[in-house]
């Protein structure tokens, strides 16, 4: 018969009580040695009870999203590794896979995943089969969706603990679900599924943790309403990579050797790199929202940076001390400027987005798939030392590493053929935490032999064997003291173990998260409309993405010398606010870097508005759709508080034949990026009537004629004060396309047209109406416009072929606004 702990304790005390009640029982213990034996026996018995109680501490692990890709690839294996490491020690376990998948499907999925689990190489096959069988018996799947489901889960755990005579130690909830599901799950756990008094709760959260500082703050506040800070474990799986996890222990174990080296006096630069050969195909919906900086640099590489740059605590085993020092490193990061980064995008990306997300053929994404960022620290240790963070997709190799390159001020008289790796100070001096893949193919720690022989724990790291012919960072492997893990471990296995043991320093706290987003958000905002440099992908990239730095500025090493118009000297470089003024098609041209160009255009529009209101009492502004004007709208909304919006009428140059609330609608773009941020009378806003009588652009509804009548009634001589146009890659402007049967000439003011891309039906101002304007501004941005810009510069007045060539105000002014990418390439 199986006895519970309480029953065992009671039986022991009952036996002792019976003995004490019998006459003469204590007489056997008159000798001091006997009393000592009795005391020891009683202590051992009580200690045994306490140890048994500790051994029976029970931990329930609930994997939410148990049927997802992350769970299938990493998390179930990580939980199995936890069981392998902890089986037979202090705790018993149960593992609950949970998801929205139906019970039958979920059970089949989990059974298949459990069957595929594997043991480390050092576990004997028989022992592995035994442990795997145990883990399978301890694991189960359940449908978890409603609050009642969470109540039932909690009751099942309590019943299991009580039936086994166990003490509940704690519960781990692993959120392998999208962030939008966090709030409902958190509410259910907090209200129905917390463990009882004396047991801990640990909630594990996967990135993304917001999109910027504001969204991260909102998510943190929401979760903070359900969980305490010490209960939340935000996973950055890079912190579980063995080479990354070794950075602090390495610094600690080699403290004496590094104390004189780990500073601005000796470190030339630090490189934190993650390169990928794969592209974003199949993940463009995620990538369009986040891009490479949010996906990799803001989290993985920044966390690594803090491990390298933070002051080393006296006791690195203290989670609290480590986290405090990391936070100080975050706070020492110098703010980033637009010139701190270079961006790239592999050439096939936009086409992948168009295909996967059914975007129109004209769509061109601005999402970067490559980024290099220059970071500096404002403290005495690291002042002036560049930290280079770089990551990208579709590059020439898959590799990740942290490289600390030391200054070399030696001069060696002997020729380099006679330099000896562990003696010559002229050889490069570097420490590399090799995260994985690449030429080595495994994690490693590398230290130049002319620095010092490092100390690493022999039970977990061993020296790499000779690899003749292998070169890393331009040097043979023999130039380094090189170490690799005795047993390679997956990052998630490492982190799950640390969650179980409550090691908070391997996770992202709320303070760290907000500090990181506070550092990155201003840069992300400034780069939101930057056109990334296109690159072909793989080895064909050549030197196209090479970059160099000086001071706080970063720029590509290869400049594009091709120019639209002949002129001496190299293409202009960004250096503060500068605007190039020239001529294009015999009309004024203003060219600058995108941010400066938008600022200049916004200033010019405001100046035109102020003059018009002063002279006529109103300002009539007609705006084009598309992506190019979006940064202009944002600039006008946030930085032009003197704009006379109360006296401004806003018109549309063209519109897609979709409902006005449709995301494809030009009016919706205008509403999102401008109208909701300014105070303009609603009766001064004039959307195109494309949706009448529950139909879209039906000829019989006469929407075009209605808009023309409205213009004639409100705009003097139907002459807008300013019309903002764009130029398509095929030479179209507004929604006037090559060979358009209407709108390029004639008497009509507003016309219905056909686009070559979806949505096909459009409404547009006609070319004759546009040319009545007092001023027309044409905004052209991005390298994708380079070819059409060159072509249009050479053609005459051919609106049938190139509608943009027909823009020439009869009595007004035409001004071209082009960024350098479109103008100079």
Short mmCIF file of N, CA and C in Angstrom, two decimals, residues 452-604:
data_model
loop_
_atom_site.label_atom_id
_atom_site.label_comp_id
_atom_site.label_asym_id
_atom_site.label_seq_id
_atom_site.Cartn_x
_atom_site.Cartn_y
_atom_site.Cartn_z
N UNK A 452 46.43 35.92 -24.88
CA UNK A 452 46.65 35.13 -23.67
C UNK A 452 45.97 33.79 -23.86
N UNK A 453 46.37 32.83 -23.04
CA UNK A 453 45.70 31.53 -23.07
C UNK A 453 44.49 31.59 -22.14
N UNK A 454 43.29 31.42 -22.71
CA UNK A 454 42.10 31.62 -21.88
C UNK A 454 41.81 30.44 -20.97
N UNK A 455 41.01 30.72 -19.96
CA UNK A 455 40.53 29.68 -19.05
C UNK A 455 39.05 29.48 -19.31
N UNK A 456 38.66 28.23 -19.61
CA UNK A 456 37.26 27.86 -19.79
C UNK A 456 36.98 26.60 -18.99
N UNK A 457 35.75 26.41 -18.53
CA UNK A 457 35.45 25.22 -17.70
C UNK A 457 35.63 23.94 -18.51
N UNK A 458 36.52 23.06 -18.03
CA UNK A 458 36.88 21.86 -18.79
C UNK A 458 35.72 20.87 -18.88
N UNK A 459 34.76 20.94 -17.93
CA UNK A 459 33.66 19.99 -17.99
C UNK A 459 32.67 20.33 -19.10
N UNK A 460 32.70 21.56 -19.60
CA UNK A 460 31.73 21.94 -20.63
C UNK A 460 32.36 22.44 -21.93
N UNK A 461 33.68 22.77 -21.92
CA UNK A 461 34.35 23.24 -23.14
C UNK A 461 35.66 22.49 -23.31
N UNK A 462 35.97 22.16 -24.57
CA UNK A 462 37.21 21.44 -24.87
C UNK A 462 37.91 22.10 -26.06
N UNK A 463 39.20 21.87 -26.15
CA UNK A 463 39.97 22.48 -27.24
C UNK A 463 39.61 21.83 -28.57
N UNK A 464 39.53 22.67 -29.59
CA UNK A 464 39.25 22.18 -30.94
C UNK A 464 40.48 21.49 -31.50
N UNK A 465 40.25 20.39 -32.21
CA UNK A 465 41.35 19.72 -32.87
C UNK A 465 41.84 20.51 -34.08
N UNK A 466 42.97 20.11 -34.61
CA UNK A 466 43.55 20.80 -35.76
C UNK A 466 42.62 20.68 -36.97
N UNK A 467 42.50 21.78 -37.70
CA UNK A 467 41.70 21.80 -38.94
C UNK A 467 42.55 22.44 -40.03
N UNK A 468 43.49 21.69 -40.60
CA UNK A 468 44.40 22.26 -41.60
C UNK A 468 43.63 22.89 -42.76
N UNK A 469 44.07 24.06 -43.16
CA UNK A 469 43.44 24.74 -44.29
C UNK A 469 42.29 25.65 -43.91
N UNK A 470 41.76 25.51 -42.69
CA UNK A 470 40.64 26.34 -42.27
C UNK A 470 41.13 27.72 -41.84
N UNK A 471 40.54 28.75 -42.41
CA UNK A 471 40.90 30.12 -42.07
C UNK A 471 39.66 30.86 -41.57
N UNK A 472 39.84 31.64 -40.53
CA UNK A 472 38.76 32.45 -39.97
C UNK A 472 39.25 33.88 -39.81
N UNK A 473 38.47 34.82 -40.35
CA UNK A 473 38.82 36.25 -40.28
C UNK A 473 40.23 36.50 -40.82
N UNK A 474 40.53 35.81 -41.90
CA UNK A 474 41.79 36.03 -42.60
C UNK A 474 42.99 35.32 -42.00
N UNK A 475 42.80 34.56 -40.93
CA UNK A 475 43.91 33.88 -40.29
C UNK A 475 43.63 32.39 -40.17
N UNK A 476 44.68 31.55 -40.19
CA UNK A 476 44.46 30.11 -40.00
C UNK A 476 43.97 29.83 -38.59
N UNK A 477 43.20 28.77 -38.44
CA UNK A 477 42.67 28.41 -37.13
C UNK A 477 43.79 28.22 -36.12
N UNK A 478 44.96 27.82 -36.58
CA UNK A 478 46.09 27.59 -35.67
C UNK A 478 46.57 28.87 -35.00
N UNK A 479 46.14 30.04 -35.47
CA UNK A 479 46.50 31.30 -34.82
C UNK A 479 45.73 31.53 -33.53
N UNK A 480 44.72 30.69 -33.28
CA UNK A 480 43.84 30.90 -32.13
C UNK A 480 43.95 29.76 -31.11
N UNK A 481 43.74 30.10 -29.85
CA UNK A 481 43.31 29.10 -28.89
C UNK A 481 41.82 28.92 -29.16
N UNK A 482 41.41 27.73 -29.53
CA UNK A 482 40.02 27.52 -29.98
C UNK A 482 39.35 26.44 -29.14
N UNK A 483 38.15 26.73 -28.66
CA UNK A 483 37.41 25.83 -27.80
C UNK A 483 35.99 25.67 -28.32
N UNK A 484 35.45 24.48 -28.16
CA UNK A 484 34.07 24.21 -28.53
C UNK A 484 33.37 23.49 -27.38
N UNK A 485 32.02 23.50 -27.34
CA UNK A 485 31.33 22.82 -26.24
C UNK A 485 31.59 21.31 -26.26
N UNK A 486 31.70 20.73 -25.08
CA UNK A 486 31.81 19.27 -24.97
C UNK A 486 30.56 18.61 -25.55
N UNK A 487 29.41 19.23 -25.24
CA UNK A 487 28.14 18.74 -25.78
C UNK A 487 27.34 19.93 -26.29
N UNK A 488 27.04 19.93 -27.58
CA UNK A 488 26.26 21.03 -28.14
C UNK A 488 24.82 20.93 -27.66
N UNK A 489 24.25 22.07 -27.30
CA UNK A 489 22.88 22.11 -26.84
C UNK A 489 22.10 23.15 -27.63
N UNK A 490 20.86 22.82 -27.89
CA UNK A 490 19.97 23.77 -28.54
C UNK A 490 19.67 24.92 -27.59
N UNK A 491 19.51 26.13 -28.14
CA UNK A 491 19.29 27.33 -27.32
C UNK A 491 18.04 27.19 -26.46
N UNK A 492 16.99 26.62 -27.02
CA UNK A 492 15.74 26.50 -26.25
C UNK A 492 15.89 25.51 -25.09
N UNK A 493 16.69 24.47 -25.27
CA UNK A 493 16.94 23.54 -24.16
C UNK A 493 17.65 24.25 -23.02
N UNK A 494 18.62 25.09 -23.37
CA UNK A 494 19.35 25.86 -22.36
C UNK A 494 18.40 26.79 -21.61
N UNK A 495 17.55 27.51 -22.37
CA UNK A 495 16.67 28.50 -21.75
C UNK A 495 15.56 27.85 -20.92
N UNK A 496 15.02 26.74 -21.39
CA UNK A 496 13.98 26.05 -20.61
C UNK A 496 14.55 25.59 -19.27
N UNK A 497 15.79 25.13 -19.27
CA UNK A 497 16.43 24.74 -18.02
C UNK A 497 16.57 25.94 -17.09
N UNK A 498 16.92 27.09 -17.66
CA UNK A 498 17.11 28.29 -16.83
C UNK A 498 15.77 28.84 -16.33
N UNK A 499 14.72 28.65 -17.11
CA UNK A 499 13.38 29.01 -16.62
C UNK A 499 13.05 28.16 -15.40
N UNK A 500 13.27 26.87 -15.54
CA UNK A 500 12.98 25.95 -14.44
C UNK A 500 13.74 26.33 -13.18
N UNK A 501 15.01 26.73 -13.35
CA UNK A 501 15.85 27.07 -12.19
C UNK A 501 15.72 28.53 -11.78
N UNK A 502 14.84 29.29 -12.47
CA UNK A 502 14.58 30.67 -12.06
C UNK A 502 15.72 31.64 -12.33
N UNK A 503 16.51 31.39 -13.39
CA UNK A 503 17.64 32.27 -13.72
C UNK A 503 17.13 33.42 -14.60
N UNK A 504 16.70 34.50 -13.97
CA UNK A 504 16.09 35.62 -14.71
C UNK A 504 17.09 36.38 -15.57
N UNK A 505 18.39 36.26 -15.30
CA UNK A 505 19.38 37.04 -16.06
C UNK A 505 19.50 36.57 -17.50
N UNK A 506 18.93 35.43 -17.83
CA UNK A 506 18.96 34.94 -19.22
C UNK A 506 17.73 35.38 -20.00
N UNK A 507 16.95 36.32 -19.44
CA UNK A 507 15.70 36.72 -20.08
C UNK A 507 15.57 38.24 -20.07
N UNK A 508 14.60 38.72 -20.83
CA UNK A 508 14.44 40.16 -21.04
C UNK A 508 13.40 40.69 -20.05
N UNK A 509 13.82 41.54 -19.15
CA UNK A 509 12.88 42.13 -18.20
C UNK A 509 12.13 43.28 -18.87
N UNK A 510 11.08 43.74 -18.21
CA UNK A 510 10.30 44.86 -18.75
C UNK A 510 11.17 46.11 -18.88
N UNK A 511 11.99 46.38 -17.88
CA UNK A 511 12.87 47.56 -17.94
C UNK A 511 13.83 47.46 -19.12
N UNK A 512 14.41 46.29 -19.33
CA UNK A 512 15.34 46.11 -20.45
C UNK A 512 14.61 46.25 -21.79
N UNK A 513 13.43 45.67 -21.87
CA UNK A 513 12.65 45.73 -23.10
C UNK A 513 12.36 47.18 -23.48
N UNK A 514 11.88 47.96 -22.53
CA UNK A 514 11.53 49.35 -22.83
C UNK A 514 12.77 50.19 -23.09
N UNK A 515 13.87 49.88 -22.41
CA UNK A 515 15.12 50.59 -22.68
C UNK A 515 15.60 50.32 -24.10
N UNK A 516 15.48 49.06 -24.54
CA UNK A 516 15.89 48.71 -25.90
C UNK A 516 15.03 49.40 -26.93
N UNK A 517 13.70 49.36 -26.75
CA UNK A 517 12.82 50.02 -27.71
C UNK A 517 13.00 51.54 -27.67
N UNK A 518 13.28 52.08 -26.49
CA UNK A 518 13.55 53.51 -26.40
C UNK A 518 14.78 53.90 -27.20
N UNK A 519 15.75 53.00 -27.29
CA UNK A 519 16.97 53.24 -28.07
C UNK A 519 16.71 53.12 -29.56
N UNK A 520 15.93 52.12 -29.98
CA UNK A 520 15.77 51.83 -31.41
C UNK A 520 14.64 52.59 -32.10
N UNK A 521 13.59 52.95 -31.37
CA UNK A 521 12.41 53.55 -32.01
C UNK A 521 12.72 54.84 -32.78
N UNK A 522 13.49 55.79 -32.23
CA UNK A 522 13.78 57.00 -33.01
C UNK A 522 14.46 56.70 -34.35
N UNK A 523 15.39 55.74 -34.36
CA UNK A 523 16.04 55.39 -35.62
C UNK A 523 15.03 54.77 -36.59
N UNK A 524 14.21 53.86 -36.09
CA UNK A 524 13.21 53.22 -36.95
C UNK A 524 12.26 54.26 -37.55
N UNK A 525 11.86 55.24 -36.75
CA UNK A 525 10.98 56.29 -37.27
C UNK A 525 11.67 57.09 -38.36
N UNK A 526 12.94 57.40 -38.18
CA UNK A 526 13.65 58.22 -39.17
C UNK A 526 13.92 57.45 -40.46
N UNK A 527 13.93 56.11 -40.37
CA UNK A 527 14.21 55.28 -41.55
C UNK A 527 12.95 54.74 -42.22
N UNK A 528 11.79 55.11 -41.69
CA UNK A 528 10.53 54.50 -42.13
C UNK A 528 10.31 54.61 -43.63
N UNK A 529 10.78 55.67 -44.24
CA UNK A 529 10.54 55.88 -45.67
C UNK A 529 11.84 55.94 -46.46
N UNK A 530 12.89 55.44 -45.86
CA UNK A 530 14.18 55.36 -46.55
C UNK A 530 14.13 54.23 -47.57
N UNK A 531 14.63 54.49 -48.76
CA UNK A 531 14.66 53.46 -49.80
C UNK A 531 15.91 52.62 -49.62
N UNK A 532 15.78 51.31 -49.35
CA UNK A 532 16.97 50.47 -49.14
C UNK A 532 17.69 50.20 -50.45
N UNK A 533 18.99 49.99 -50.35
CA UNK A 533 19.79 49.64 -51.53
C UNK A 533 19.45 48.21 -51.96
N UNK A 534 19.18 48.01 -53.23
CA UNK A 534 18.87 46.68 -53.74
C UNK A 534 20.16 45.87 -53.93
N UNK A 535 20.07 44.57 -53.60
CA UNK A 535 21.22 43.69 -53.84
C UNK A 535 20.71 42.36 -54.39
N UNK A 536 21.49 41.72 -55.27
CA UNK A 536 20.98 40.52 -55.97
C UNK A 536 20.83 39.31 -55.08
N UNK A 537 21.64 39.19 -54.03
CA UNK A 537 21.56 38.03 -53.14
C UNK A 537 22.73 37.08 -53.33
N UNK A 538 23.15 36.45 -52.24
CA UNK A 538 24.22 35.46 -52.30
C UNK A 538 25.57 36.06 -52.65
N UNK A 539 26.40 35.23 -53.27
CA UNK A 539 27.75 35.67 -53.62
C UNK A 539 27.75 36.79 -54.65
N UNK A 540 26.65 36.93 -55.39
CA UNK A 540 26.57 37.98 -56.40
C UNK A 540 26.53 39.38 -55.79
N UNK A 541 26.34 39.46 -54.49
CA UNK A 541 26.34 40.78 -53.85
C UNK A 541 27.69 41.48 -53.99
N UNK A 542 28.75 40.67 -54.12
CA UNK A 542 30.07 41.27 -54.26
C UNK A 542 30.34 42.24 -53.11
N UNK A 543 30.78 43.45 -53.45
CA UNK A 543 31.08 44.47 -52.44
C UNK A 543 29.96 45.49 -52.31
N UNK A 544 28.79 45.17 -52.87
CA UNK A 544 27.70 46.14 -52.92
C UNK A 544 27.22 46.57 -51.54
N UNK A 545 27.31 45.66 -50.55
CA UNK A 545 26.81 45.97 -49.21
C UNK A 545 27.92 46.36 -48.24
N UNK A 546 29.17 46.40 -48.71
CA UNK A 546 30.25 46.83 -47.83
C UNK A 546 29.99 48.25 -47.36
N UNK A 547 30.27 48.50 -46.10
CA UNK A 547 30.07 49.86 -45.59
C UNK A 547 31.27 50.28 -44.75
N UNK A 548 31.37 51.58 -44.53
CA UNK A 548 32.47 52.13 -43.74
C UNK A 548 31.91 53.21 -42.83
N UNK A 549 32.70 53.56 -41.83
CA UNK A 549 32.19 54.52 -40.86
C UNK A 549 33.27 55.55 -40.52
N UNK A 550 32.78 56.71 -40.13
CA UNK A 550 33.64 57.79 -39.67
C UNK A 550 32.84 58.63 -38.70
N UNK A 551 33.37 58.81 -37.50
CA UNK A 551 32.61 59.52 -36.48
C UNK A 551 31.36 58.73 -36.14
N UNK A 552 30.20 59.39 -36.26
CA UNK A 552 28.93 58.72 -35.96
C UNK A 552 28.19 58.33 -37.22
N UNK A 553 28.82 58.45 -38.39
CA UNK A 553 28.16 58.20 -39.67
C UNK A 553 28.58 56.87 -40.26
N UNK A 554 27.63 56.25 -40.91
CA UNK A 554 27.86 54.99 -41.60
C UNK A 554 27.40 55.17 -43.04
N UNK A 555 28.15 54.68 -43.99
CA UNK A 555 27.71 54.79 -45.39
C UNK A 555 28.27 53.62 -46.18
N UNK A 556 27.61 53.29 -47.29
CA UNK A 556 28.10 52.23 -48.15
C UNK A 556 29.44 52.64 -48.76
N UNK A 557 30.33 51.66 -48.89
CA UNK A 557 31.66 51.95 -49.46
C UNK A 557 31.57 52.25 -50.94
N UNK A 558 30.70 51.53 -51.63
CA UNK A 558 30.55 51.73 -53.07
C UNK A 558 29.46 52.75 -53.33
N UNK A 559 29.83 53.89 -53.88
CA UNK A 559 28.85 54.87 -54.30
C UNK A 559 28.51 54.62 -55.77
N UNK A 560 27.32 55.00 -56.15
CA UNK A 560 26.88 54.83 -57.52
C UNK A 560 27.31 56.06 -58.32
N UNK A 561 28.33 55.98 -59.17
CA UNK A 561 28.82 57.17 -59.87
C UNK A 561 27.93 57.63 -61.01
N UNK A 562 27.01 56.75 -61.46
CA UNK A 562 26.15 57.13 -62.58
C UNK A 562 25.29 58.34 -62.26
N UNK A 563 25.26 59.33 -63.16
CA UNK A 563 24.49 60.53 -62.92
C UNK A 563 23.52 60.77 -64.07
N UNK A 564 22.43 61.43 -63.75
CA UNK A 564 21.41 61.73 -64.75
C UNK A 564 21.89 62.85 -65.67
N UNK A 565 22.48 63.84 -65.08
CA UNK A 565 22.98 64.97 -65.88
C UNK A 565 24.47 65.06 -65.67
N UNK A 566 25.25 65.41 -66.71
CA UNK A 566 26.69 65.46 -66.55
C UNK A 566 27.08 66.55 -65.57
N UNK A 567 28.12 66.28 -64.85
CA UNK A 567 28.61 67.29 -63.92
C UNK A 567 29.85 66.78 -63.24
N UNK A 568 30.73 67.65 -62.84
CA UNK A 568 31.99 67.22 -62.22
C UNK A 568 31.76 66.71 -60.80
N UNK A 569 32.68 65.92 -60.33
CA UNK A 569 32.65 65.50 -58.93
C UNK A 569 31.78 64.29 -58.70
N UNK A 570 31.91 63.69 -57.52
CA UNK A 570 31.13 62.50 -57.18
C UNK A 570 29.70 62.86 -56.84
N UNK A 571 28.86 61.83 -56.75
CA UNK A 571 27.47 62.04 -56.35
C UNK A 571 27.43 62.62 -54.95
N UNK A 572 26.44 63.42 -54.65
CA UNK A 572 26.37 64.05 -53.33
C UNK A 572 26.21 63.03 -52.22
N UNK A 573 26.77 63.35 -51.09
CA UNK A 573 26.70 62.49 -49.91
C UNK A 573 25.88 63.19 -48.83
N UNK A 574 25.25 62.40 -47.95
CA UNK A 574 24.48 63.04 -46.88
C UNK A 574 25.41 63.74 -45.90
N UNK A 575 25.17 64.98 -45.64
CA UNK A 575 25.94 65.72 -44.65
C UNK A 575 25.07 66.86 -44.15
N UNK A 576 24.24 66.56 -43.16
CA UNK A 576 23.32 67.57 -42.67
C UNK A 576 22.24 67.84 -43.69
N UNK A 577 21.70 69.04 -43.68
CA UNK A 577 20.61 69.41 -44.59
C UNK A 577 21.18 70.06 -45.82
N UNK A 578 21.04 69.40 -46.97
CA UNK A 578 21.50 70.01 -48.21
C UNK A 578 20.53 69.67 -49.32
N UNK A 579 20.28 70.63 -50.18
CA UNK A 579 19.33 70.47 -51.27
C UNK A 579 20.00 70.92 -52.56
N UNK A 580 19.92 70.07 -53.57
CA UNK A 580 20.48 70.39 -54.88
C UNK A 580 19.39 71.00 -55.75
N UNK A 581 19.68 72.16 -56.33
CA UNK A 581 18.72 72.81 -57.21
C UNK A 581 19.27 72.80 -58.62
N UNK A 582 18.42 72.36 -59.57
CA UNK A 582 18.85 72.24 -60.96
C UNK A 582 17.63 72.36 -61.86
N UNK A 583 17.75 71.87 -63.08
CA UNK A 583 16.65 71.87 -64.04
C UNK A 583 16.39 70.45 -64.50
N UNK A 584 15.09 70.16 -64.74
CA UNK A 584 14.69 68.87 -65.28
C UNK A 584 13.53 69.14 -66.22
N UNK A 585 13.67 68.74 -67.48
CA UNK A 585 12.66 69.03 -68.50
C UNK A 585 12.31 70.53 -68.53
N UNK A 586 13.35 71.33 -68.40
CA UNK A 586 13.23 72.79 -68.47
C UNK A 586 12.45 73.39 -67.31
N UNK A 587 12.21 72.63 -66.28
CA UNK A 587 11.51 73.14 -65.10
C UNK A 587 12.40 72.98 -63.87
N UNK A 588 12.15 73.75 -62.82
CA UNK A 588 12.98 73.67 -61.62
C UNK A 588 12.97 72.26 -61.02
N UNK A 589 14.15 71.84 -60.58
CA UNK A 589 14.32 70.53 -59.94
C UNK A 589 14.94 70.74 -58.57
N UNK A 590 14.36 70.11 -57.58
CA UNK A 590 14.93 70.10 -56.23
C UNK A 590 15.23 68.65 -55.87
N UNK A 591 16.49 68.38 -55.49
CA UNK A 591 16.88 67.00 -55.17
C UNK A 591 17.63 66.98 -53.85
N UNK A 592 17.38 65.95 -53.07
CA UNK A 592 18.01 65.80 -51.75
C UNK A 592 17.81 64.37 -51.30
N UNK A 593 18.38 64.06 -50.15
CA UNK A 593 18.09 62.76 -49.55
C UNK A 593 16.63 62.76 -49.09
N UNK A 594 16.00 61.59 -49.04
CA UNK A 594 14.54 61.54 -48.85
C UNK A 594 14.01 62.38 -47.69
N UNK A 595 14.63 62.26 -46.53
CA UNK A 595 14.12 62.99 -45.37
C UNK A 595 14.17 64.51 -45.60
N UNK A 596 15.28 64.97 -46.20
CA UNK A 596 15.45 66.40 -46.45
C UNK A 596 14.53 66.87 -47.57
N UNK A 597 14.34 65.99 -48.56
CA UNK A 597 13.46 66.34 -49.67
C UNK A 597 12.03 66.53 -49.19
N UNK A 598 11.56 65.61 -48.36
CA UNK A 598 10.20 65.70 -47.82
C UNK A 598 10.05 66.97 -46.98
N UNK A 599 11.07 67.26 -46.17
CA UNK A 599 11.01 68.48 -45.35
C UNK A 599 10.93 69.73 -46.23
N UNK A 600 11.70 69.75 -47.32
CA UNK A 600 11.69 70.89 -48.23
C UNK A 600 10.33 71.03 -48.91
N UNK A 601 9.77 69.92 -49.38
CA UNK A 601 8.47 69.95 -50.05
C UNK A 601 7.38 70.41 -49.07
N UNK A 602 7.42 69.91 -47.84
CA UNK A 602 6.43 70.33 -46.85
C UNK A 602 6.53 71.83 -46.58
N UNK A 603 7.76 72.32 -46.47
CA UNK A 603 7.94 73.77 -46.26
C UNK A 603 7.36 74.57 -47.43
N UNK A 604 7.61 74.08 -48.66
CA UNK A 604 7.12 74.80 -49.85
C UNK A 604 5.60 74.78 -49.91
#
